[in-house]
GROMACS .gro file of C-alpha atoms in nm:
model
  178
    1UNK     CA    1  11.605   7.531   0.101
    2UNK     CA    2  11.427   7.269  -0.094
    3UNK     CA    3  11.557   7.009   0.178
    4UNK     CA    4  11.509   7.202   0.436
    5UNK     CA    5  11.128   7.257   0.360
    6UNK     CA    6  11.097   6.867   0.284
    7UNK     CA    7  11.242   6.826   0.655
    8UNK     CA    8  11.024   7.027   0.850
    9UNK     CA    9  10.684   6.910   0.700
   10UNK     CA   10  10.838   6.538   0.812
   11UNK     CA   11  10.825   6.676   1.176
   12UNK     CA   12  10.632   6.471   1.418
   13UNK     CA   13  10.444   6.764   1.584
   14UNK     CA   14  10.288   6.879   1.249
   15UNK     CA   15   9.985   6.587   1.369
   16UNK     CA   16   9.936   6.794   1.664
   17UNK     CA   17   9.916   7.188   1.425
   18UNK     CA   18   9.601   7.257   1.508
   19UNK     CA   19   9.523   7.088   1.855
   20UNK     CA   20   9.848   7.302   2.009
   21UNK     CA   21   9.761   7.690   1.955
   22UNK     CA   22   9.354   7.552   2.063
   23UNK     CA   23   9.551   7.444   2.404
   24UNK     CA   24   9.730   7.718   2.430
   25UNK     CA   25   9.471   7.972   2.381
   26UNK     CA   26   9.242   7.773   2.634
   27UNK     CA   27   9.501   7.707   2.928
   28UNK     CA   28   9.707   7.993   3.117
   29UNK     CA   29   9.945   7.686   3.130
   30UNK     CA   30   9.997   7.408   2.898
   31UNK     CA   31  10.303   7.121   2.904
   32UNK     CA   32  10.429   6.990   2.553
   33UNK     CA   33  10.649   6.653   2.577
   34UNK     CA   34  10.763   6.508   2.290
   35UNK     CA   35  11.035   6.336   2.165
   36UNK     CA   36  11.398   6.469   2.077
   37UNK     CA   37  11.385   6.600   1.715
   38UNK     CA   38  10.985   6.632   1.653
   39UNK     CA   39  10.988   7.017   1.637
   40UNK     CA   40  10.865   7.170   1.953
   41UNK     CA   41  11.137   7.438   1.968
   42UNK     CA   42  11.102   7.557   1.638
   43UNK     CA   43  10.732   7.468   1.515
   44UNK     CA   44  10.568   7.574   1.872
   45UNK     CA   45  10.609   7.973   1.829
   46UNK     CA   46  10.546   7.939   1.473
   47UNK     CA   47  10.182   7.789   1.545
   48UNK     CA   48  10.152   8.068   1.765
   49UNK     CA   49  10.234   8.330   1.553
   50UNK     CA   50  10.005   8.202   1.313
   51UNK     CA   51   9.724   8.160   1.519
   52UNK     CA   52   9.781   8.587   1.660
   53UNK     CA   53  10.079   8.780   1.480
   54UNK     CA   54   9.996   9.009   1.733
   55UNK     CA   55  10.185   8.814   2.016
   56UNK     CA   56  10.539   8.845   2.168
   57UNK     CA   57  10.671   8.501   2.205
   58UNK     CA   58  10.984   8.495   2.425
   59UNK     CA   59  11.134   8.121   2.413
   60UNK     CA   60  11.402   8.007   2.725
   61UNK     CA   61  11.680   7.805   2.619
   62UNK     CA   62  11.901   7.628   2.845
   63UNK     CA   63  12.241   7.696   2.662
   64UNK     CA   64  12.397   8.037   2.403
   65UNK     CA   65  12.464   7.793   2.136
   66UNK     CA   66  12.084   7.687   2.119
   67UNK     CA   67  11.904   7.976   2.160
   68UNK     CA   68  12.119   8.138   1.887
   69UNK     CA   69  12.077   7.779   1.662
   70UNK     CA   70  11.693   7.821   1.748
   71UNK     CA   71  11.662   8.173   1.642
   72UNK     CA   72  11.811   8.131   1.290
   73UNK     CA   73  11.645   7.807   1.259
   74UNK     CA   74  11.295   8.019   1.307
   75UNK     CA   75  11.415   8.300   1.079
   76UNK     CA   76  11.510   8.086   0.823
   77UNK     CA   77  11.162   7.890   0.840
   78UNK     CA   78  10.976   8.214   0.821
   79UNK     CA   79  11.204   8.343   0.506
   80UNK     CA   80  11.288   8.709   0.746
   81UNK     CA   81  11.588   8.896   0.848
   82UNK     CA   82  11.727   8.759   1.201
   83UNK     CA   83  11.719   9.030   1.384
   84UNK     CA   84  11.364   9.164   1.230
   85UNK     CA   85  11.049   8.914   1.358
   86UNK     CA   86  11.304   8.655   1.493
   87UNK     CA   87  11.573   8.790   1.746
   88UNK     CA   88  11.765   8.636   2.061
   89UNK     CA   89  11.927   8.740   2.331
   90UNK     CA   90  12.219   8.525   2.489
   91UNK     CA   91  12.476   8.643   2.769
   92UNK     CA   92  12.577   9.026   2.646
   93UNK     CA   93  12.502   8.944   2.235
   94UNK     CA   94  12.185   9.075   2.139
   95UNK     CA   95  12.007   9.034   1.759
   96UNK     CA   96  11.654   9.180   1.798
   97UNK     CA   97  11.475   9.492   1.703
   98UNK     CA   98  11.165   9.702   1.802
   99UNK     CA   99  10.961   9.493   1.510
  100UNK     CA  100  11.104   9.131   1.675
  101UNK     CA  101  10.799   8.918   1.812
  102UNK     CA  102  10.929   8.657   1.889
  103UNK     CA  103  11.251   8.606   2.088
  104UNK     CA  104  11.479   8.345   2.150
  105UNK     CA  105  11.726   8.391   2.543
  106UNK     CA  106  11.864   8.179   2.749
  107UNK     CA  107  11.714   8.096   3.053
  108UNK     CA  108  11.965   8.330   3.282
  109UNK     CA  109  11.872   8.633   3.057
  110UNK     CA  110  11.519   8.599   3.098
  111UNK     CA  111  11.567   8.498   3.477
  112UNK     CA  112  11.771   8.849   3.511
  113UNK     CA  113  11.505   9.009   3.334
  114UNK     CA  114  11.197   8.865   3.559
  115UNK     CA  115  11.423   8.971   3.873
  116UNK     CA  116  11.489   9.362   3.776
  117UNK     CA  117  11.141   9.334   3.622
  118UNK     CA  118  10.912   9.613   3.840
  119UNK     CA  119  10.604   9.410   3.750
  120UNK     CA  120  10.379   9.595   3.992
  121UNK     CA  121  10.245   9.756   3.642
  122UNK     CA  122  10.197   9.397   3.479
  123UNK     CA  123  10.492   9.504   3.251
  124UNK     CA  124  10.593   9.162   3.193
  125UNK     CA  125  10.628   9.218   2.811
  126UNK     CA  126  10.575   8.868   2.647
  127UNK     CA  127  10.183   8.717   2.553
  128UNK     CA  128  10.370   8.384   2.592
  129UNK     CA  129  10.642   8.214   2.758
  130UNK     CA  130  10.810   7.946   2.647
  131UNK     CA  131  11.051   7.780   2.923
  132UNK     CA  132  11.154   7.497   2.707
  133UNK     CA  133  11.406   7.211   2.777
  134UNK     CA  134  11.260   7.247   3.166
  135UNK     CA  135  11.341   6.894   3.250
  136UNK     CA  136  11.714   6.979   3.293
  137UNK     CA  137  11.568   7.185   3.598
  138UNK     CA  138  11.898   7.359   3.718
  139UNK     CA  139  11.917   7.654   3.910
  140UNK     CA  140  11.772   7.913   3.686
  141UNK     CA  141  11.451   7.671   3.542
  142UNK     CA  142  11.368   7.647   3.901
  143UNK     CA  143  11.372   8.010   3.979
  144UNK     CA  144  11.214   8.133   3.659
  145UNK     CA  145  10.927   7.860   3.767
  146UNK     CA  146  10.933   8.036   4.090
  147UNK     CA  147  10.896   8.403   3.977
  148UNK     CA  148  10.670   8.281   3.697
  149UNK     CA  149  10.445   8.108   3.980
  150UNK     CA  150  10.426   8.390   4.190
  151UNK     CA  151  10.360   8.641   3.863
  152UNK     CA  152  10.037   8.417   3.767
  153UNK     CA  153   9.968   8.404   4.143
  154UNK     CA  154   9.971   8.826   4.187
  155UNK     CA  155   9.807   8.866   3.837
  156UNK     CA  156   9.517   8.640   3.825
  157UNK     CA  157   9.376   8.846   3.514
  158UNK     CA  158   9.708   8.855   3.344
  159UNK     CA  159   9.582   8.708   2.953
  160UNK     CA  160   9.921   8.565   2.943
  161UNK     CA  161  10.032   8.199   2.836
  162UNK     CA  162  10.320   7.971   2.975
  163UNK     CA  163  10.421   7.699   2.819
  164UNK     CA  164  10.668   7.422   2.953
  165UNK     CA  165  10.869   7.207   2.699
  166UNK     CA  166  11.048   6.883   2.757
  167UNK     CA  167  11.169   6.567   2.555
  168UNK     CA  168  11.097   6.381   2.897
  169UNK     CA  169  10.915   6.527   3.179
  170UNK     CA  170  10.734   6.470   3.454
  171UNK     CA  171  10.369   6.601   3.357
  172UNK     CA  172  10.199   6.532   3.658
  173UNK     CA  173  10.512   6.680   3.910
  174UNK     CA  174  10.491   7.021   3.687
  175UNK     CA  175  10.116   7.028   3.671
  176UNK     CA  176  10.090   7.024   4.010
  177UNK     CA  177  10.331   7.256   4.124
  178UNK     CA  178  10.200   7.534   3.896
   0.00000   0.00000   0.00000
């Protein structure tokens, strides 16, 4: 644990602690690029949490193995049951509970959950989404961009916050397109 600790306050992003939850709270969207290994995945929904333990964070994950990875990782750093404030969801294996905030799925689940979503109530359940690893842009980053374009689009008063995370990215081509 000792190690572990010692690891994560060596992280890269921990310069940027207090600038990222002041973006986040100020944009509708923000992008985060920074390099492989400097904590975005894991660090990013903590600052949230910290900022407003009121939030539900759902994080987007490209592959099963990461978003499960990702989900213990979090648990572990926050000393709580997986399962409890930290759950995921990945193809047909679920770990979460009616007190988890902040959720870890991979990018099909949520995509399959934004297309039998009736948001014509604003139900979309989440204060903020994370789509992270979106420069791999394959079929299902591209279509949760879509829907998630459109949603913002429809619900101009919607309080809720996207944020796109990449080791490499293409600020500008996102930026513009949302």
């Amino acid at each position: 644990v000792e190690d572990s600790n010692k690891q994560t306050k060596q992280l890269p992003i921990l310069s940027k602690k207090a600038e990222i939850p002041e973006k986040i709270e100020n944009n509708r969207v923000i992008i985060i690029s920074g390099n492989t290994g400097c904590g975005k995945s894991t660090q990013v929904p903590q600052y949230i949490y910290e900022k407003n333990n009121n939030c539900k964070i759902l994080i987007t994950q490209p592959r099963r193995i990461a978003a499960i990875s990702i989900a213990n990782r979090l648990s572990f750093e926050r000393n709580t049951k997986l399962g409890k404030l930290i759950g995921y969801h990945v193809s047909m294996i679920t770990n979460y509970s009616s007190e988890t905030q902040i959720f870890v799925k991979t990018t099909g689940v949520f995509l399959e959950e934004l297309l039998h979503n009736n948001d014509k109530d604003n139900k979309l359940d989440y204060t903020h989404i994370i789509i992270d690893e979106v420069h791999e842009r394959d079929l299902y980053v591209d279509l949760v961009l879509v829907l998630l374009k459109n949603y913002f689009k429809t619900n101009p008063q919607s309080n809720k916050k996207l944020i796109l995370m990449s080791a490499t990215i293409a600020e500008s081509q996102f930026a513009n397109y949302l």
